[in-house]
Short mmCIF file of C-alpha atoms and ligand atoms in Angstrom, two decimals:
data_model
loop_
_atom_site.label_atom_id
_atom_site.label_comp_id
_atom_site.label_asym_id
_atom_site.label_seq_id
_atom_site.Cartn_x
_atom_site.Cartn_y
_atom_site.Cartn_z
CA MET B 1285 12.70 -6.38 -6.94
CA PRO B 1286 9.10 -5.98 -5.49
CA ARG B 1287 8.12 -2.35 -4.97
CA VAL B 1288 5.79 -1.46 -2.50
CA ILE B 1289 3.69 1.51 -2.58
CA VAL B 1290 2.12 2.35 0.91
CA SER B 1291 -0.40 4.95 0.11
CA PRO B 1292 -3.12 5.74 1.82
CA ARG B 1293 -5.13 4.44 -0.64
CA ALA B 1294 -3.65 0.81 -0.45
CA LYS B 1295 -4.09 1.11 3.15
CA ALA B 1296 -7.95 1.20 2.63
CA ALA B 1297 -8.14 -2.24 2.12
CA ARG B 1298 -5.35 -4.06 4.32
CA PHE B 1299 -4.72 -7.35 5.22
CA PRO B 1300 -2.25 -9.50 6.23
CA ASN B 1301 -0.22 -11.13 3.59
CA SER B 1302 3.03 -12.66 3.07
CA ARG B 1303 5.05 -9.42 2.69
CA GLU B 1304 3.90 -8.35 6.38
CA VAL B 1305 4.64 -11.91 7.58
CA PHE B 1306 8.22 -11.58 6.37
CA MET B 1307 8.54 -8.15 6.89
CA ASN B 1308 7.59 -8.18 11.03
CA ASN B 1309 10.48 -7.79 13.39
CA ASN B 1310 12.75 -5.50 10.76
CA ILE B 1311 16.35 -4.82 12.21
CA ARG B 1312 16.95 -1.03 11.53
CA ILE B 1313 20.58 -0.94 10.34
CA GLY B 1314 20.62 2.73 9.73
CA ASN B 1315 20.10 5.52 7.12
CA LEU B 1316 21.54 5.21 3.31
CA PHE B 1317 21.33 8.36 1.60
CA GLY B 1318 18.58 9.25 4.48
CA ILE B 1319 16.53 6.62 3.71
CA PRO B 1320 15.76 4.52 6.70
CA PHE B 1321 17.48 0.77 5.99
CA TYR B 1322 16.28 -2.38 7.64
CA ILE B 1323 17.28 -5.94 7.59
CA ASN B 1324 14.60 -8.55 8.33
CA PRO B 1325 15.99 -11.53 10.11
CA SER B 1326 15.46 -14.13 7.12
CA TRP B 1327 18.22 -12.29 5.63
CA PHE B 1328 20.65 -14.04 8.08
CA PHE B 1329 19.25 -17.21 6.95
CA ILE B 1330 19.82 -16.46 3.29
CA LEU B 1331 23.36 -14.91 3.71
CA GLY B 1332 24.45 -17.85 5.33
CA LEU B 1333 22.61 -20.38 2.72
CA VAL B 1334 24.44 -18.05 -0.09
CA THR B 1335 28.13 -18.05 1.96
CA LEU B 1336 27.96 -21.65 1.92
CA THR B 1337 27.06 -22.19 -1.58
CA TYR B 1338 29.55 -19.77 -3.16
CA GLY B 1339 32.51 -20.85 -0.21
CA GLY B 1340 31.81 -24.73 -1.19
CA GLU B 1341 32.33 -23.87 -5.00
CA LEU B 1342 35.34 -21.80 -4.21
CA ALA B 1343 36.47 -24.85 -2.46
CA ASN B 1344 37.22 -26.74 -5.60
CA PHE B 1345 39.95 -24.49 -6.37
CA PRO B 1346 43.15 -25.79 -5.39
CA GLN B 1347 44.54 -22.42 -4.69
CA LEU B 1348 42.29 -21.95 -2.00
CA ASN B 1349 42.69 -23.88 1.17
CA GLY B 1350 41.34 -23.72 4.65
CA ILE B 1351 39.34 -20.65 5.45
CA ILE B 1352 39.95 -18.79 2.60
CA PRO B 1353 37.27 -19.93 0.16
CA TRP B 1354 34.45 -19.70 2.87
CA ILE B 1355 35.33 -16.20 3.66
CA LEU B 1356 35.44 -15.11 -0.08
CA GLY B 1357 32.39 -16.68 -0.11
CA LEU B 1358 31.15 -14.53 2.18
CA PHE B 1359 32.74 -11.41 0.80
CA ALA B 1360 31.07 -12.54 -2.46
CA ALA B 1361 27.57 -12.82 -0.98
CA LEU B 1362 28.37 -9.70 0.83
CA LEU B 1363 28.29 -8.44 -3.06
CA LEU B 1364 25.47 -9.90 -4.07
CA PHE B 1365 23.39 -8.30 -1.15
CA ALA B 1366 25.37 -4.64 -2.14
CA SER B 1367 23.82 -5.51 -5.53
CA VAL B 1368 20.40 -5.93 -4.72
CA LEU B 1369 20.65 -2.81 -2.48
CA ALA B 1370 21.96 -0.81 -5.31
CA HIS B 1371 19.25 -2.22 -7.57
CA GLU B 1372 16.70 -0.73 -4.79
CA LEU B 1373 18.43 2.45 -4.21
CA GLY B 1374 18.03 2.60 -8.10
CA HIS B 1375 14.49 2.66 -7.86
CA SER B 1376 14.64 4.90 -5.00
CA PHE B 1377 16.56 8.10 -6.28
CA VAL B 1378 13.84 8.06 -9.29
CA ALA B 1379 11.09 8.07 -7.27
CA ILE B 1380 13.07 10.73 -4.56
CA SER B 1381 13.81 12.76 -7.95
CA GLN B 1382 9.58 12.79 -8.65
CA GLY B 1383 9.21 13.81 -4.79
CA ILE B 1384 7.97 10.61 -3.70
CA LYS B 1385 9.32 9.85 -0.33
CA VAL B 1386 11.32 6.56 0.10
CA LYS B 1387 10.09 5.05 3.57
CA SER B 1388 12.50 2.06 3.92
CA ILE B 1389 14.66 -0.14 1.41
CA THR B 1390 14.56 -3.68 3.61
CA LEU B 1391 16.63 -6.83 2.65
CA PHE B 1392 14.39 -9.82 3.37
CA LEU B 1393 14.59 -13.58 2.07
CA PHE B 1394 13.70 -13.28 -1.31
CA GLY B 1395 15.95 -10.04 -2.11
CA GLY B 1396 15.04 -6.51 -1.42
CA LEU B 1397 12.14 -3.95 -1.04
CA ALA B 1398 11.87 -0.33 -1.56
CA THR B 1399 8.54 0.94 0.34
CA LEU B 1400 7.67 4.21 -1.58
CA GLU B 1401 4.97 6.94 0.30
CA LYS B 1402 2.95 6.93 -2.82
CA GLU B 1403 2.37 6.44 -6.84
CA SER B 1404 3.85 8.72 -9.57
CA GLU B 1405 1.79 11.49 -10.73
CA THR B 1406 2.09 10.17 -14.19
CA PRO B 1407 2.29 6.76 -15.89
CA LEU B 1408 5.58 7.52 -17.46
CA GLN B 1409 7.20 8.79 -14.11
CA SER B 1410 5.91 5.23 -12.68
CA LEU B 1411 7.57 3.57 -15.63
CA LEU B 1412 10.85 5.18 -14.88
CA VAL B 1413 10.73 4.22 -10.94
CA ALA B 1414 10.00 0.92 -12.17
CA ILE B 1415 12.74 0.35 -14.84
CA ALA B 1416 15.40 2.20 -12.71
CA GLY B 1417 16.09 -1.35 -10.61
CA PRO B 1418 16.64 -3.45 -13.09
CA LEU B 1419 18.71 -0.84 -15.25
CA VAL B 1420 20.97 -0.71 -12.46
CA SER B 1421 21.48 -4.21 -11.92
CA LEU B 1422 22.01 -4.62 -15.94
CA LEU B 1423 24.71 -1.77 -15.00
CA LEU B 1424 26.15 -3.96 -12.39
CA PHE B 1425 25.99 -7.08 -14.72
CA GLY B 1426 28.60 -4.84 -17.34
CA VAL B 1427 30.45 -3.83 -14.86
CA PHE B 1428 31.44 -7.25 -13.01
CA GLY B 1429 31.63 -9.06 -16.55
CA PHE B 1430 34.01 -6.46 -16.87
CA ILE B 1431 35.96 -7.12 -13.83
CA SER B 1432 35.96 -10.45 -14.34
CA VAL B 1433 37.64 -10.17 -17.39
CA ILE B 1434 40.60 -7.95 -16.44
CA VAL B 1435 41.56 -9.38 -13.64
CA PRO B 1436 44.85 -11.16 -14.31
CA GLU B 1437 45.08 -14.68 -14.27
CA ASN B 1438 43.14 -15.15 -11.13
CA PRO B 1439 40.91 -18.38 -11.49
CA PRO B 1440 38.93 -18.11 -8.11
CA LEU B 1441 38.39 -14.06 -8.57
CA GLN B 1442 37.08 -14.64 -11.87
CA ALA B 1443 34.93 -17.14 -11.00
CA ILE B 1444 33.49 -15.03 -8.18
CA PHE B 1445 33.21 -11.49 -10.55
CA SER B 1446 31.52 -13.61 -13.20
CA LEU B 1447 29.04 -15.38 -10.56
CA LEU B 1448 28.31 -11.97 -9.77
CA ALA B 1449 27.53 -10.74 -13.18
CA SER B 1450 25.51 -13.58 -14.08
CA ILE B 1451 23.39 -12.96 -11.08
CA ASN B 1452 23.06 -9.41 -11.61
CA LEU B 1453 21.75 -10.16 -15.14
CA ALA B 1454 19.37 -12.69 -13.88
CA LEU B 1455 18.19 -9.72 -11.20
CA ALA B 1456 17.41 -7.68 -14.07
CA ILE B 1457 15.41 -10.78 -16.14
CA PHE B 1458 13.75 -12.12 -13.28
CA ASN B 1459 12.29 -8.56 -12.20
CA MET B 1460 11.02 -7.58 -15.39
CA ILE B 1461 8.50 -10.50 -15.57
CA PRO B 1462 5.41 -8.49 -16.21
CA GLY B 1463 3.35 -9.19 -13.29
CA LEU B 1464 3.07 -7.48 -9.86
CA PRO B 1465 4.79 -7.09 -7.56
CA LEU B 1466 7.63 -7.12 -9.69
CA ASP B 1467 9.39 -4.26 -11.65
CA GLY B 1468 8.08 -5.56 -14.96
CA GLY B 1469 4.58 -5.79 -13.24
CA ASN B 1470 4.92 -2.19 -12.58
CA VAL B 1471 6.31 -1.33 -16.07
CA LEU B 1472 2.94 -3.52 -17.55
CA LYS B 1473 0.84 -1.35 -14.93
CA SER B 1474 2.34 2.20 -16.11
CA ILE B 1475 1.67 1.08 -19.60
CA VAL B 1476 -2.14 -0.20 -19.29
CA TRP B 1477 -2.62 2.96 -17.26
CA LYS B 1478 -1.58 5.20 -20.18
CA ILE B 1479 -3.62 3.49 -22.35
CA THR B 1480 -6.94 3.71 -20.27
CA GLY B 1481 -6.09 6.90 -18.41
CA ASN B 1482 -6.68 5.00 -15.01
CA PRO B 1483 -3.91 3.92 -12.57
CA ASN B 1484 -6.31 1.06 -11.08
CA LYS B 1485 -6.56 -0.30 -14.11
CA GLY B 1486 -3.33 -0.66 -14.63
CA ILE B 1487 -2.84 -2.25 -11.29
CA ILE B 1488 -5.59 -4.58 -11.72
CA PHE B 1489 -4.27 -5.70 -14.79
CA ALA B 1490 -0.97 -6.04 -13.70
CA GLY B 1491 -1.81 -7.74 -10.68
CA ARG B 1492 -3.79 -10.74 -12.15
CA VAL B 1493 -0.63 -11.21 -14.85
CA GLY B 1494 1.40 -11.51 -11.79
CA GLN B 1495 -1.02 -13.86 -9.88
CA PHE B 1496 -0.76 -15.91 -13.09
CA PHE B 1497 3.09 -16.12 -12.48
CA GLY B 1498 2.66 -16.55 -9.33
CA TRP B 1499 0.62 -19.88 -9.92
CA LEU B 1500 3.15 -21.05 -12.50
CA ALA B 1501 5.83 -20.72 -9.92
CA VAL B 1502 3.92 -22.42 -7.46
CA ILE B 1503 3.16 -25.46 -10.12
CA VAL B 1504 6.38 -25.62 -11.13
CA GLY B 1505 7.99 -25.59 -7.63
CA GLY B 1506 5.49 -28.06 -6.28
CA LEU B 1507 6.06 -30.42 -9.71
CA ALA B 1508 9.63 -30.86 -9.45
CA ILE B 1509 9.75 -31.34 -5.09
CA LEU B 1510 7.17 -34.19 -6.28
CA GLY B 1511 10.05 -34.90 -8.60
CA ILE B 1512 8.10 -34.39 -11.90
CA SER B 1513 9.49 -31.26 -13.42
CA PRO B 1514 13.10 -31.17 -14.35
CA ILE B 1515 13.15 -27.40 -13.65
CA GLY B 1516 12.24 -25.37 -10.34
CA SER B 1517 12.51 -26.10 -6.55
CA PHE B 1518 11.20 -25.75 -3.31
CA TRP B 1519 12.41 -22.10 -3.81
CA THR B 1520 10.56 -21.92 -6.74
CA LEU B 1521 7.05 -22.91 -4.82
CA LEU B 1522 8.06 -20.10 -1.98
CA ILE B 1523 8.41 -17.28 -4.49
CA GLY B 1524 5.17 -18.09 -6.64
CA TRP B 1525 3.29 -18.25 -3.00
CA PHE B 1526 5.01 -14.79 -2.32
CA LEU B 1527 4.14 -13.45 -5.76
CA LEU B 1528 0.79 -14.76 -5.60
CA GLN B 1529 0.15 -13.23 -2.34
CA ASN B 1530 1.44 -9.59 -2.97
CA ALA B 1531 -0.13 -9.58 -6.53
CA GLY B 1532 -3.43 -10.64 -4.87
CA PHE B 1533 -3.14 -7.89 -2.68
CA ALA B 1534 -2.60 -5.30 -4.89
CA ALA B 1535 -5.33 -6.08 -7.38
CA GLN B 1536 -8.10 -6.54 -4.67
CA SER B 1537 -6.72 -2.95 -3.28
CA ALA B 1538 -6.94 -1.48 -6.37
CA THR B 1539 -10.08 -2.97 -7.11
CA VAL B 1540 -11.42 -1.08 -3.88
CA GLN B 1541 -9.87 1.98 -5.13
CA GLU B 1542 -11.86 1.50 -8.29
CA LYS B 1543 -14.92 1.04 -7.20
CA LEU B 1544 -14.46 3.99 -4.60
CA ASP B 1545 -13.50 6.04 -7.03
CA GLN B 1546 -17.10 5.27 -8.78
CA TYR B 1547 -18.87 6.81 -5.75
CA THR B 1548 -18.96 10.34 -4.58
CA ALA B 1549 -19.29 11.64 -0.76
CA LYS B 1550 -22.86 11.78 -0.73
CA ASP B 1551 -23.58 8.41 -1.90
CA ALA B 1552 -21.94 7.28 1.67
CA VAL B 1553 -23.93 9.69 3.77
CA ILE B 1554 -25.37 7.99 6.73
CA PRO B 1555 -29.06 8.34 6.51
CA ASN B 1556 -30.90 10.28 9.17
CA SER B 1557 -27.46 11.64 9.69
CA PRO B 1558 -27.79 14.21 13.36
CA ILE B 1559 -28.75 17.80 11.97
CA VAL B 1560 -30.64 20.01 14.09
CA SER B 1561 -31.83 23.17 13.19
CA ALA B 1562 -30.17 26.14 14.89
CA ASN B 1563 -33.76 28.01 15.95
CA LEU B 1564 -34.45 24.55 17.69
CA THR B 1565 -35.59 25.19 21.65
CA LEU B 1566 -33.71 23.08 23.87
CA ARG B 1567 -36.38 21.79 25.11
CA GLY B 1568 -37.27 20.84 21.37
CA PHE B 1569 -34.10 19.27 20.90
CA VAL B 1570 -34.27 17.00 23.89
CA ASN B 1571 -37.76 15.66 23.24
CA ASP B 1572 -36.98 15.20 19.04
CA TYR B 1573 -33.43 14.20 19.42
CA VAL B 1574 -31.96 12.98 22.68
CA ILE B 1575 -34.91 11.37 24.89
CA GLY B 1576 -34.63 7.54 24.23
CA LYS B 1577 -32.26 7.95 21.19
CA GLN B 1578 -28.76 6.87 22.06
CA GLN B 1579 -27.44 6.92 18.61
CA TRP B 1580 -25.89 10.13 18.67
CA ARG B 1581 -23.96 12.12 21.32
CA LYS B 1582 -23.11 14.83 19.04
CA PHE B 1583 -25.05 17.04 16.36
CA LEU B 1584 -24.66 18.99 13.24
CA VAL B 1585 -26.40 22.83 13.79
CA VAL B 1586 -27.92 24.32 10.72
CA ASN B 1587 -29.60 27.42 10.06
CA GLU B 1588 -33.12 27.99 8.33
CA THR B 1589 -31.07 27.70 4.84
CA GLY B 1590 -29.37 24.50 5.87
CA GLN B 1591 -25.77 25.70 6.37
CA LEU B 1592 -23.35 24.49 8.79
CA LEU B 1593 -23.03 26.29 12.08
CA GLY B 1594 -21.19 24.73 14.50
CA THR B 1595 -21.97 21.19 16.47
CA ILE B 1596 -23.70 20.59 19.68
CA GLY B 1597 -23.64 17.70 22.26
CA ASN B 1598 -25.46 16.28 24.41
CA ASP B 1599 -23.25 17.29 27.67
CA ASP B 1600 -23.43 21.16 26.29
CA LEU B 1601 -27.33 20.83 27.61
CA LYS B 1602 -25.96 20.74 31.55
CA LYS B 1603 -24.83 24.63 30.85
CA VAL B 1604 -28.33 25.43 31.12
CA ALA B 1605 -31.04 24.55 33.80
CA THR B 1606 -33.55 22.04 32.74
CA SER B 1607 -36.12 24.94 33.92
CA GLN B 1608 -34.76 27.38 30.86
CA TRP B 1609 -34.83 24.50 28.47
CA THR B 1610 -37.83 26.16 26.44
CA GLU B 1611 -36.52 29.66 27.02
CA PHE B 1612 -33.35 29.00 25.26
CA THR B 1613 -32.65 27.54 21.24
CA ILE B 1614 -29.83 25.26 20.10
CA GLU B 1615 -27.98 28.51 18.83
CA THR B 1616 -27.13 29.64 22.41
CA LEU B 1617 -24.85 26.37 23.08
CA VAL B 1618 -23.83 26.03 19.50
CA LYS B 1619 -19.67 25.22 19.46
CA PRO B 1620 -17.45 26.72 16.52
CA LEU B 1621 -16.59 24.08 13.87
CA ASP B 1622 -12.42 24.04 14.54
CA ASP B 1623 -12.86 20.19 15.43
CA ILE B 1624 -14.71 19.54 11.78
CA THR B 1625 -13.66 18.65 8.68
CA THR B 1626 -16.26 18.93 5.83
CA VAL B 1627 -16.02 17.85 1.83
CA LYS B 1628 -18.04 18.62 -0.80
CA SER B 1629 -20.84 16.23 -1.62
CA ASP B 1630 -19.84 15.62 -5.32
CA GLN B 1631 -16.02 14.83 -4.63
CA SER B 1632 -14.67 11.41 -5.09
CA LEU B 1633 -15.63 8.95 -2.41
CA LEU B 1634 -11.85 7.76 -2.99
CA ASP B 1635 -10.65 11.40 -2.18
CA VAL B 1636 -12.50 11.16 0.92
CA VAL B 1637 -10.93 7.95 2.02
CA LYS B 1638 -7.35 9.20 1.55
CA LEU B 1639 -8.45 11.99 3.59
CA ILE B 1640 -9.75 10.18 6.45
CA GLU B 1641 -6.92 7.70 6.03
CA THR B 1642 -4.08 10.49 6.16
CA GLN B 1643 -5.36 12.56 8.20
CA ASN B 1644 -6.83 9.53 10.75
CA ILE B 1645 -10.39 11.67 11.22
CA LYS B 1646 -13.23 9.43 12.58
CA GLU B 1647 -16.00 11.41 10.68
CA LEU B 1648 -16.46 14.27 8.01
CA VAL B 1649 -19.30 16.50 7.19
CA VAL B 1650 -20.55 16.37 3.78
CA VAL B 1651 -21.61 19.73 2.46
CA THR B 1652 -23.34 21.01 -1.11
CA ASP B 1653 -21.67 24.08 -3.14
CA GLU B 1654 -23.75 26.34 -1.47
CA ASN B 1655 -22.64 24.53 2.02
CA VAL B 1656 -25.97 23.56 2.94
CA VAL B 1657 -25.25 20.14 4.91
CA VAL B 1658 -26.17 16.56 3.32
CA GLY B 1659 -25.11 14.63 5.92
CA LEU B 1660 -22.18 12.50 8.11
CA ILE B 1661 -19.65 10.09 6.80
CA GLU B 1662 -17.91 7.82 8.83
CA LYS B 1663 -15.39 4.91 8.27
CA ALA B 1664 -18.24 2.17 9.00
CA SER B 1665 -20.98 4.07 6.03
CA ILE B 1666 -18.31 3.78 3.65
CA LEU B 1667 -17.92 -0.01 4.44
CA LYS B 1668 -21.46 -0.18 4.53
CA LEU B 1669 -21.95 1.20 0.96
CA LEU B 1670 -19.34 -0.94 -0.68
CA GLN B 1671 -20.80 -4.29 1.16
CA LYS B 1672 -24.09 -3.43 -0.06
CA GLU B 1673 -22.67 -2.93 -3.62
CA ALA B 1674 -21.16 -6.37 -2.88
CA GLN B 1675 -24.41 -7.80 -2.14
CA MET B 1676 -26.36 -6.28 -5.07
CA LYS B 1677 -23.79 -7.73 -7.36
CA ASN B 1678 -23.97 -11.38 -6.24
CA GLN B 1679 -27.86 -10.97 -6.29
CA LYS B 1680 -28.98 -8.81 -9.27
CA PRO B 1681 -26.29 -7.78 -10.99
CA GLU B 1682 -28.27 -6.02 -13.50
CA LEU B 1683 -29.64 -3.59 -10.82
CA VAL B 1684 -26.45 -2.47 -9.82
CA SER B 1685 -25.85 0.72 -11.77
CA SER B 1686 -29.39 2.02 -10.66
CA SER B 1687 -28.95 0.81 -7.22
CA VAL B 1688 -26.30 3.43 -6.78
CA GLU B 1689 -27.98 6.49 -5.55
ZN1 ZN Q 970 13.07 -3.63 -8.67
#
């Protein structure tokens, strides 16, 4: 089943997609091994559909009369979803064994979804998480296949169990298609990650392959609806659309991360950040930085060598009578650094974004190794940098590397 990692990195580039469309209004059922378990309303539609399909087939058996085939159909449908759940638990247990929190397991229109808090540390670990689901499905194929053989002379029960066996086999095979967001895509991602040493390159590559399979399914489904293709259905089209959206989302988010990783914190510093010297008089501060300048309400205060001492806000000026502004310096009003987070200027911009997202920080102060203040970073200044880069790329591709300063 598609596996989604909601990492702080991924959040940096969020936009609504089909997953979110299908993942709204989830109903919390309870906890499974400590993992919050949800069911999407669309799942009930599928449960009804599968029950009708199975029940209809079972009604053909002369042994089954009245309501019995439909009850057995429901039973088989529930076993099918238990199989899907087991597949997701397979991913989840391996993730948990790596110290990764599983945020939720959800059953929805297209099956199941385990949402992990973050990516594995190594390509091998990532591969193990990805492959665990299909391995569980293969195991269930064996178990149900075995039961269907040993069930004594009972055609309807044999039919149910061999159906469940074949569905689990199909689950394993379908999910091993090597494109994101499918498990096979995650396996491919791990391999490319291992080869290139870069997880984002793995996601981008497997995402593109996922988009290819998504398009393939959309086209096959579309042709089937038009009566041109002998295989496929409206369902194929729908699944293709879902794959397309999620593969594109994964690739796009990884592309942004890849870009962010090429920059350091100092690249995103706001030009003319609000920095003032501690030995400036309050009068000088007001004249040079406050009057007629509405851009900043808070300033970073530095000593003669540029090290950060604290902050001063426009409102702090009220603590000193206007007549005394020439006598006091900013140092008298400086506030401690409690609410300020600093990052080193050569830190990867990707790490900075992670910090902003996980700790919900509005602004960060960039300092050198000697703690000299370089300036301020805000979410907006990071976005501006990326936009600037995108524009440069469109206009003069050859200038991209030299324009990064
Ligand atoms: Zn899976």
